[in-house]
Tab-separated table of N, CA and C in Angstrom:
chain	number	residue	atom	x	y	z
H	1	UNK	N	81.801	85.643	141.885
H	1	UNK	CA	83.189	84.518	141.532
H	1	UNK	C	83.704	85.484	140.661
H	2	UNK	N	83.441	86.309	139.953
H	2	UNK	CA	83.909	86.988	138.648
H	2	UNK	C	85.132	88.579	139.428
H	3	UNK	N	85.061	88.849	140.812
H	3	UNK	CA	85.780	89.614	141.697
H	3	UNK	C	86.406	88.939	142.335
H	4	UNK	N	86.358	87.346	142.485
H	4	UNK	CA	87.293	86.152	143.344
H	4	UNK	C	88.357	86.249	142.114
H	5	UNK	N	87.623	86.491	140.209
H	5	UNK	CA	89.118	85.609	139.547
H	5	UNK	C	89.776	87.393	139.757
H	6	UNK	N	89.391	87.872	139.319
H	6	UNK	CA	90.056	89.312	139.562
H	6	UNK	C	91.731	89.783	140.425
H	7	UNK	N	90.248	89.794	141.299
H	7	UNK	CA	91.446	89.780	142.455
H	7	UNK	C	92.725	88.348	142.401
H	8	UNK	N	92.976	87.305	142.288
H	8	UNK	CA	93.418	86.580	141.780
H	8	UNK	C	93.827	86.706	140.799
H	9	UNK	N	93.550	87.171	140.426
H	9	UNK	CA	95.476	88.233	138.648
H	9	UNK	C	95.787	89.380	139.018
H	10	UNK	N	94.814	89.651	140.088
H	10	UNK	CA	95.420	91.251	140.357
H	10	UNK	C	96.448	90.595	141.810
H	11	UNK	N	96.048	90.344	142.612
H	11	UNK	CA	97.394	90.012	143.515
H	11	UNK	C	98.141	88.653	143.630
H	12	UNK	N	97.431	87.942	142.504
H	12	UNK	CA	98.573	86.598	142.382
H	12	UNK	C	98.459	85.535	143.020
H	13	UNK	N	97.638	85.519	143.872
H	13	UNK	CA	97.390	84.174	143.965
H	13	UNK	C	96.035	83.544	144.443
H	14	UNK	N	95.620	82.230	144.997
H	14	UNK	CA	94.724	82.004	145.093
H	14	UNK	C	93.827	82.536	145.922
H	15	UNK	N	91.885	82.833	145.797
H	15	UNK	CA	91.252	83.721	146.420
H	15	UNK	C	90.506	82.416	146.936
H	16	UNK	N	89.943	81.955	148.346
H	16	UNK	CA	89.324	81.088	148.689
H	16	UNK	C	87.759	81.697	149.142
H	17	UNK	N	86.944	81.387	148.979
H	17	UNK	CA	85.566	82.087	149.000
H	17	UNK	C	84.656	81.449	150.114
H	18	UNK	N	84.825	80.943	151.412
H	18	UNK	CA	83.903	80.688	152.539
H	18	UNK	C	81.955	80.896	152.490
H	19	UNK	N	81.296	81.039	153.031
H	19	UNK	CA	79.871	81.105	152.990
H	19	UNK	C	79.253	79.957	154.677
H	20	UNK	N	79.012	80.407	155.424
H	20	UNK	CA	78.462	80.192	156.448
H	20	UNK	C	76.865	80.453	156.188
H	21	UNK	N	75.743	79.194	156.574
H	21	UNK	CA	74.635	79.285	156.031
H	21	UNK	C	73.464	78.980	157.064
H	22	UNK	N	72.726	78.876	157.342
H	22	UNK	CA	71.675	78.742	159.011
H	22	UNK	C	71.738	77.367	158.573
H	23	UNK	N	72.002	76.448	159.631
H	23	UNK	CA	71.249	74.906	159.065
H	23	UNK	C	70.069	74.856	160.479
H	24	UNK	N	69.215	73.533	159.588
H	24	UNK	CA	67.935	73.477	159.932
H	24	UNK	C	67.551	73.504	161.601
H	25	UNK	N	68.407	73.512	162.424
H	25	UNK	CA	68.294	73.922	164.048
H	25	UNK	C	68.794	75.165	163.865
H	26	UNK	N	68.956	76.277	163.051
H	26	UNK	CA	69.391	77.703	163.682
H	26	UNK	C	68.673	78.753	164.759
H	27	UNK	N	67.506	78.737	164.428
H	27	UNK	CA	67.357	79.421	165.775
H	27	UNK	C	65.881	78.850	166.391
H	28	UNK	N	65.409	78.632	167.681
H	28	UNK	CA	64.143	78.474	168.080
H	28	UNK	C	63.250	79.898	167.710
H	29	UNK	N	63.401	80.858	166.934
H	29	UNK	CA	62.213	82.195	167.061
H	29	UNK	C	61.512	81.296	165.915
H	30	UNK	N	60.553	81.485	166.514
H	30	UNK	CA	58.794	80.701	166.013
H	30	UNK	C	58.437	81.409	164.307
H	31	UNK	N	59.542	82.379	163.368
H	31	UNK	CA	58.934	83.025	163.153
H	31	UNK	C	60.037	82.031	161.851
H	32	UNK	N	60.487	81.402	161.558
H	32	UNK	CA	61.185	80.496	161.045
H	32	UNK	C	61.066	79.165	161.002
H	33	UNK	N	61.087	78.718	160.031
H	33	UNK	CA	60.389	77.068	159.902
H	33	UNK	C	61.696	76.330	160.424
H	34	UNK	N	62.551	76.485	160.029
H	34	UNK	CA	63.823	75.081	160.679
H	34	UNK	C	63.857	74.424	159.793
H	35	UNK	N	63.649	74.887	158.203
H	35	UNK	CA	64.043	73.946	157.427
H	35	UNK	C	65.009	74.752	156.491
H	36	UNK	N	65.025	75.744	156.061
H	36	UNK	CA	65.477	76.928	154.918
H	36	UNK	C	66.076	75.844	154.620
H	37	UNK	N	65.102	75.535	153.156
H	37	UNK	CA	65.475	75.154	151.892
H	37	UNK	C	65.636	75.417	151.021
H	38	UNK	N	66.098	76.978	151.317
H	38	UNK	CA	66.358	78.114	150.422
H	38	UNK	C	67.696	77.806	150.088
H	39	UNK	N	68.055	78.103	151.695
H	39	UNK	CA	69.545	77.839	151.747
H	39	UNK	C	70.110	76.479	151.350
H	40	UNK	N	70.059	75.599	151.166
H	40	UNK	CA	70.388	74.424	150.943
H	40	UNK	C	70.610	74.261	149.181
H	41	UNK	N	69.442	75.161	148.900
H	41	UNK	CA	69.111	75.175	147.355
H	41	UNK	C	70.272	75.799	146.889
H	42	UNK	N	70.289	77.096	147.115
H	42	UNK	CA	71.688	78.177	147.017
H	42	UNK	C	72.503	77.142	146.691
H	43	UNK	N	73.092	76.965	148.166
H	43	UNK	CA	73.939	76.106	148.767
H	43	UNK	C	74.603	74.969	147.719
H	44	UNK	N	73.798	74.177	146.728
H	44	UNK	CA	73.905	73.675	146.226
H	44	UNK	C	74.142	73.762	144.298
H	45	UNK	N	73.661	75.276	144.265
H	45	UNK	CA	73.561	76.463	143.534
H	45	UNK	C	75.535	76.882	143.179
H	46	UNK	N	75.439	77.424	144.431
H	46	UNK	CA	77.129	77.580	144.585
H	46	UNK	C	77.819	76.372	144.051
H	47	UNK	N	77.511	75.594	144.722
H	47	UNK	CA	78.989	74.344	144.768
H	47	UNK	C	79.111	73.567	143.594
H	48	UNK	N	77.476	73.230	142.447
H	48	UNK	CA	77.833	73.015	141.075
H	48	UNK	C	78.650	74.006	140.050
H	49	UNK	N	78.519	75.463	140.444
H	49	UNK	CA	79.053	75.943	139.228
H	49	UNK	C	80.700	77.080	140.017
H	50	UNK	N	81.004	76.310	141.101
H	50	UNK	CA	82.538	76.305	141.737
H	50	UNK	C	82.554	77.929	141.930
H	51	UNK	N	81.148	78.736	142.921
H	51	UNK	CA	81.782	79.900	143.415
H	51	UNK	C	82.037	80.194	144.383
H	52	UNK	N	82.034	78.535	145.242
H	52	UNK	CA	82.479	79.182	146.805
H	52	UNK	C	83.331	77.461	146.741
H	53	UNK	N	83.960	77.702	147.937
H	53	UNK	CA	85.062	76.807	148.109
H	53	UNK	C	84.904	75.992	149.826
H	54	UNK	N	84.116	76.530	150.241
H	54	UNK	CA	83.814	76.281	152.058
H	54	UNK	C	82.596	76.588	152.385
H	55	UNK	N	82.145	75.701	153.495
H	55	UNK	CA	80.706	76.033	153.869
H	55	UNK	C	80.761	75.444	155.469
H	56	UNK	N	79.990	76.471	155.993
H	56	UNK	CA	79.994	75.955	156.575
H	56	UNK	C	78.696	76.622	157.729
H	57	UNK	N	77.994	75.495	158.561
H	57	UNK	CA	76.517	76.069	159.070
H	57	UNK	C	76.714	75.778	160.256
H	58	UNK	N	75.766	76.649	160.073
H	58	UNK	CA	75.335	77.711	161.962
H	58	UNK	C	73.844	77.106	162.486
H	59	UNK	N	74.168	76.836	163.444
H	59	UNK	CA	73.265	76.415	164.850
H	59	UNK	C	73.671	77.258	165.711
H	60	UNK	N	72.126	78.693	165.877
H	60	UNK	CA	73.000	79.889	167.248
H	60	UNK	C	72.253	79.359	168.609
H	61	UNK	N	72.189	78.340	168.695
H	61	UNK	CA	71.180	77.200	169.514
H	61	UNK	C	72.539	76.404	170.181
H	62	UNK	N	73.375	76.388	171.004
H	62	UNK	CA	74.291	75.501	171.284
H	62	UNK	C	74.074	74.547	171.522
H	63	UNK	N	73.052	74.092	172.734
H	63	UNK	CA	72.193	73.103	172.717
H	63	UNK	C	71.422	72.144	171.946
H	64	UNK	N	71.974	72.388	170.543
H	64	UNK	CA	71.051	71.779	169.841
H	64	UNK	C	71.640	71.818	168.065
H	65	UNK	N	73.408	71.386	168.992
H	65	UNK	CA	74.326	71.180	167.955
H	65	UNK	C	74.116	69.798	167.329
H	66	UNK	N	74.367	68.669	168.305
H	66	UNK	CA	74.650	67.409	168.660
H	66	UNK	C	73.050	67.235	167.718
H	67	UNK	N	72.151	67.383	167.199
H	67	UNK	CA	71.282	67.562	167.603
H	67	UNK	C	71.489	67.518	165.047
H	68	UNK	N	72.350	67.904	164.800
H	68	UNK	CA	72.001	68.413	163.424
H	68	UNK	C	73.096	67.292	163.233
H	69	UNK	N	72.294	67.300	161.617
H	69	UNK	CA	73.077	66.487	160.842
H	69	UNK	C	73.443	66.918	159.914
H	70	UNK	N	75.219	66.185	158.894
H	70	UNK	CA	75.146	67.310	157.906
H	70	UNK	C	75.091	66.415	156.566
H	71	UNK	N	73.764	65.669	156.222
H	71	UNK	CA	73.946	64.938	155.545
H	71	UNK	C	73.230	65.752	154.429
H	72	UNK	N	72.323	66.511	154.572
H	72	UNK	CA	71.805	66.837	153.620
H	72	UNK	C	72.584	68.439	153.131
H	73	UNK	N	73.953	68.892	154.006
H	73	UNK	CA	74.773	69.736	153.232
H	73	UNK	C	75.517	68.868	152.687
H	74	UNK	N	75.874	67.565	152.183
H	74	UNK	CA	76.597	66.732	151.821
H	74	UNK	C	76.261	66.885	150.356
H	75	UNK	N	75.032	66.126	150.716
H	75	UNK	CA	73.839	65.869	149.563
H	75	UNK	C	74.010	67.379	147.929
H	76	UNK	N	73.680	68.419	149.047
H	76	UNK	CA	74.107	69.751	148.199
H	76	UNK	C	75.212	70.391	147.567
H	77	UNK	N	76.360	69.522	148.369
H	77	UNK	CA	77.842	69.224	147.646
H	77	UNK	C	78.235	68.614	146.655
H	78	UNK	N	77.178	67.329	146.767
H	78	UNK	CA	78.320	66.346	146.332
H	78	UNK	C	78.479	66.444	144.618
H	79	UNK	N	79.568	65.789	144.521
H	79	UNK	CA	80.144	65.881	143.132
H	79	UNK	C	81.533	67.373	143.340
H	80	UNK	N	81.525	68.490	143.931
H	80	UNK	CA	82.074	69.350	144.225
H	80	UNK	C	82.788	69.808	144.798
H	81	UNK	N	84.285	70.718	144.740
H	81	UNK	CA	84.974	70.673	145.223
H	81	UNK	C	85.250	71.465	146.528
H	82	UNK	N	83.817	71.790	146.712
H	82	UNK	CA	83.674	72.260	148.343
H	82	UNK	C	83.853	71.949	149.456
H	83	UNK	N	84.403	72.422	150.772
H	83	UNK	CA	84.936	71.067	152.066
H	83	UNK	C	83.498	72.215	152.765
H	84	UNK	N	82.970	70.839	153.898
H	84	UNK	CA	82.405	71.472	154.313
H	84	UNK	C	83.196	71.128	156.122
H	85	UNK	N	82.472	72.994	156.739
H	85	UNK	CA	83.590	72.696	157.813
H	85	UNK	C	82.190	72.355	159.314
H	86	UNK	N	82.902	72.864	159.916
H	86	UNK	CA	81.822	73.087	160.946
H	86	UNK	C	81.585	74.422	162.159
H	87	UNK	N	80.749	74.804	162.457
H	87	UNK	CA	80.037	76.060	162.458
H	87	UNK	C	80.097	75.840	164.405
H	88	UNK	N	80.832	75.856	165.285
H	88	UNK	CA	80.171	75.621	166.719
H	88	UNK	C	80.411	77.525	167.022
H	89	UNK	N	79.082	77.805	167.146
H	89	UNK	CA	78.701	79.175	167.494
H	89	UNK	C	77.740	79.448	168.980
H	90	UNK	N	78.585	80.142	169.639
H	90	UNK	CA	77.810	80.886	170.294
H	90	UNK	C	77.878	80.474	172.310
H	91	UNK	N	77.480	81.143	172.912
H	91	UNK	CA	76.973	80.003	174.841
H	91	UNK	C	78.298	79.672	174.782
H	92	UNK	N	78.898	79.734	174.710
H	92	UNK	CA	80.226	78.742	175.061
H	92	UNK	C	81.321	79.088	176.913
H	93	UNK	N	80.533	80.358	177.132
H	93	UNK	CA	80.754	80.468	178.605
H	93	UNK	C	79.757	79.647	179.633
H	94	UNK	N	78.643	79.066	178.835
H	94	UNK	CA	77.503	78.670	180.096
H	94	UNK	C	77.603	76.844	179.593
H	95	UNK	N	78.717	76.643	178.432
H	95	UNK	CA	78.331	75.239	178.293
H	95	UNK	C	79.788	73.872	178.636
H	96	UNK	N	80.261	73.422	178.549
H	96	UNK	CA	81.249	72.411	178.734
H	96	UNK	C	81.975	71.772	178.110
H	97	UNK	N	83.025	72.447	177.788
H	97	UNK	CA	84.070	72.593	176.590
H	97	UNK	C	83.735	70.651	176.246
H	98	UNK	N	84.176	69.780	176.794
H	98	UNK	CA	83.185	69.052	176.703
H	98	UNK	C	82.406	68.161	176.053
H	99	UNK	N	81.466	69.206	175.800
H	99	UNK	CA	79.773	69.300	174.489
H	99	UNK	C	81.103	69.078	173.152
H	100	UNK	N	81.004	70.327	173.362
H	100	UNK	CA	81.474	70.651	172.654
H	100	UNK	C	82.851	69.783	171.043
H	101	UNK	N	83.448	69.239	171.974
H	101	UNK	CA	83.966	68.291	171.469
H	101	UNK	C	83.664	67.548	170.869
H	102	UNK	N	82.118	67.312	171.650
H	102	UNK	CA	81.760	66.299	171.410
H	102	UNK	C	80.648	66.091	169.565
H	103	UNK	N	80.300	67.437	169.872
H	103	UNK	CA	79.796	67.732	168.412
H	103	UNK	C	80.863	67.107	167.700
H	104	UNK	N	82.166	68.204	167.774
H	104	UNK	CA	83.300	68.056	166.853
H	104	UNK	C	84.114	66.926	166.521
H	105	UNK	N	83.439	65.801	167.297
H	105	UNK	CA	83.704	64.499	166.852
H	105	UNK	C	82.459	63.960	166.242
H	106	UNK	N	81.961	63.966	166.374
H	106	UNK	CA	79.932	63.890	166.019
H	106	UNK	C	80.260	63.726	164.611
H	107	UNK	N	80.603	65.025	163.576
H	107	UNK	CA	80.068	65.755	162.728
H	107	UNK	C	81.821	65.006	161.724
H	108	UNK	N	82.933	65.312	162.645
H	108	UNK	CA	84.175	64.380	161.745
H	108	UNK	C	83.667	62.915	161.618
H	109	UNK	N	82.906	62.047	162.192
H	109	UNK	CA	82.520	60.880	161.877
H	109	UNK	C	80.996	60.812	160.748
H	110	UNK	N	80.787	62.187	160.743
H	110	UNK	CA	79.384	62.076	159.420
H	110	UNK	C	80.768	62.280	158.588
H	111	UNK	N	81.228	62.996	157.993
H	111	UNK	CA	82.208	63.201	157.380
H	111	UNK	C	82.679	64.654	157.534
H	112	UNK	N	82.593	65.445	158.153
H	112	UNK	CA	83.174	66.840	158.616
H	112	UNK	C	85.011	66.360	157.508
H	113	UNK	N	84.620	67.864	156.682
H	113	UNK	CA	86.083	68.371	155.974
H	113	UNK	C	87.229	68.520	156.055
H	114	UNK	N	86.817	69.944	156.778
H	114	UNK	CA	87.587	70.474	157.366
H	114	UNK	C	87.889	70.951	158.417
H	115	UNK	N	88.153	72.150	159.061
H	115	UNK	CA	88.253	72.388	160.350
H	115	UNK	C	86.888	72.957	161.533
H	116	UNK	N	87.090	74.554	161.817
H	116	UNK	CA	85.624	74.398	162.236
H	116	UNK	C	85.928	75.695	162.672
H	117	UNK	N	85.153	76.263	162.635
H	117	UNK	CA	84.836	78.240	162.129
H	117	UNK	C	84.433	78.331	164.016
H	118	UNK	N	84.538	78.599	164.314
H	118	UNK	CA	84.736	78.822	166.099
H	118	UNK	C	84.742	80.116	166.552
H	119	UNK	N	82.637	80.779	166.665
H	119	UNK	CA	82.877	81.756	167.169
H	119	UNK	C	81.930	81.902	168.384
H	120	UNK	N	82.054	82.858	168.932
H	120	UNK	CA	81.070	83.733	170.269
H	120	UNK	C	81.454	84.995	170.475
H	121	UNK	N	81.277	85.613	171.269
H	121	UNK	CA	80.965	87.195	172.054
H	121	UNK	C	81.744	87.397	172.686
H	122	UNK	N	82.739	86.373	172.926
H	122	UNK	CA	84.231	86.775	173.630
H	122	UNK	C	85.308	87.278	172.523
H	123	UNK	N	86.212	86.954	173.580
H	123	UNK	CA	87.443	87.461	172.774
H	123	UNK	C	87.929	86.204	172.469
H	124	UNK	N	88.225	85.435	171.167
H	124	UNK	CA	89.523	84.515	170.287
H	124	UNK	C	90.165	83.954	171.539
H	125	UNK	N	91.289	84.851	172.242
H	125	UNK	CA	92.372	84.365	172.956
H	125	UNK	C	91.560	83.468	174.511
H	126	UNK	N	90.179	83.674	174.356
H	126	UNK	CA	89.718	83.321	175.697
H	126	UNK	C	89.261	81.516	175.528
H	127	UNK	N	89.663	81.211	174.128
H	127	UNK	CA	88.880	80.099	173.821
H	127	UNK	C	90.516	78.879	172.811
H	128	UNK	N	91.775	79.943	173.155
H	128	UNK	CA	92.563	79.193	172.848
H	128	UNK	C	92.535	77.562	173.012
H	129	UNK	N	92.559	77.356	173.999
H	129	UNK	CA	92.465	75.808	174.952
H	129	UNK	C	91.628	74.972	174.116
H	130	UNK	N	90.303	75.405	173.782
H	130	UNK	CA	89.269	74.436	172.740
H	130	UNK	C	89.212	74.904	171.649
H	131	UNK	N	89.981	75.589	170.755
H	131	UNK	CA	90.723	75.646	169.566
H	131	UNK	C	92.092	74.539	169.072
H	132	UNK	N	93.190	74.717	170.438
H	132	UNK	CA	94.027	73.189	170.238
H	132	UNK	C	93.346	71.706	170.302
H	133	UNK	N	92.221	71.945	170.902
H	133	UNK	CA	91.475	70.323	170.895
H	133	UNK	C	90.941	70.362	170.152
H	134	UNK	N	90.212	71.194	169.456
H	134	UNK	CA	88.938	70.898	168.030
H	134	UNK	C	90.198	70.370	167.178
H	135	UNK	N	91.385	70.748	166.626
H	135	UNK	CA	92.803	70.752	165.865
H	135	UNK	C	92.973	69.132	166.239
H	136	UNK	N	92.895	69.021	167.330
H	136	UNK	CA	93.131	66.975	167.556
H	136	UNK	C	91.819	65.775	167.719
H	137	UNK	N	91.197	66.883	166.704
H	137	UNK	CA	89.948	66.000	167.152
H	137	UNK	C	89.912	64.813	167.033
H	138	UNK	N	90.403	64.203	165.583
H	138	UNK	CA	91.026	63.106	165.500
H	138	UNK	C	92.384	61.888	165.747
H	139	UNK	N	92.721	62.662	167.242
H	139	UNK	CA	93.463	62.267	168.258
H	139	UNK	C	92.908	62.455	169.563
H	140	UNK	N	91.463	61.048	169.470
H	140	UNK	CA	92.000	61.044	170.928
H	140	UNK	C	92.188	60.676	172.124
H	141	UNK	N	93.562	60.211	171.631
H	141	UNK	CA	93.929	59.559	171.943
H	141	UNK	C	95.119	61.007	173.066
H	142	UNK	N	95.484	62.214	172.458
H	142	UNK	CA	96.084	63.113	173.229
H	142	UNK	C	94.809	64.002	173.759
H	143	UNK	N	95.252	64.545	175.633
H	143	UNK	CA	94.835	65.273	175.989
H	143	UNK	C	95.328	66.385	176.992
H	144	UNK	N	94.846	67.581	176.198
H	144	UNK	CA	95.132	68.417	176.876
H	144	UNK	C	95.272	69.095	178.205
H	145	UNK	N	95.711	69.586	178.982
H	145	UNK	CA	95.271	70.319	180.175
H	145	UNK	C	95.442	71.562	180.075
H	146	UNK	N	94.066	72.004	181.084
H	146	UNK	CA	94.456	73.350	181.278
H	146	UNK	C	95.617	74.621	181.341
């Protein structure tokens, strides 16, 4: 936080801090409990102290994204000026675009505050179409063609 304040003073503009934390559906590896209470607790501390501006909740199993509820993250940042963004992570070449649109709509209905962090091993240019779709998630009547 001190570094951010110094950078803002040096550069003469606001510096936003975004963090990505594992969701409770983060990974299938057996060494993880799947709950990650330490990250939710840390998120709450960071938010209440105004150390972050945005949080993205990561799930490394794309097929589990629809199972992720945002409630515990909303609770962790309640009363703070922290935006909750979506994190659509990995495996896109094996999943239909419509699935990620469904996830995006679900999260918007749950109160997602901002946009989406869209990560994959492929080059971002390959996903230009789905990124345009995600920007229009609140306008279901608009359909983009490939």
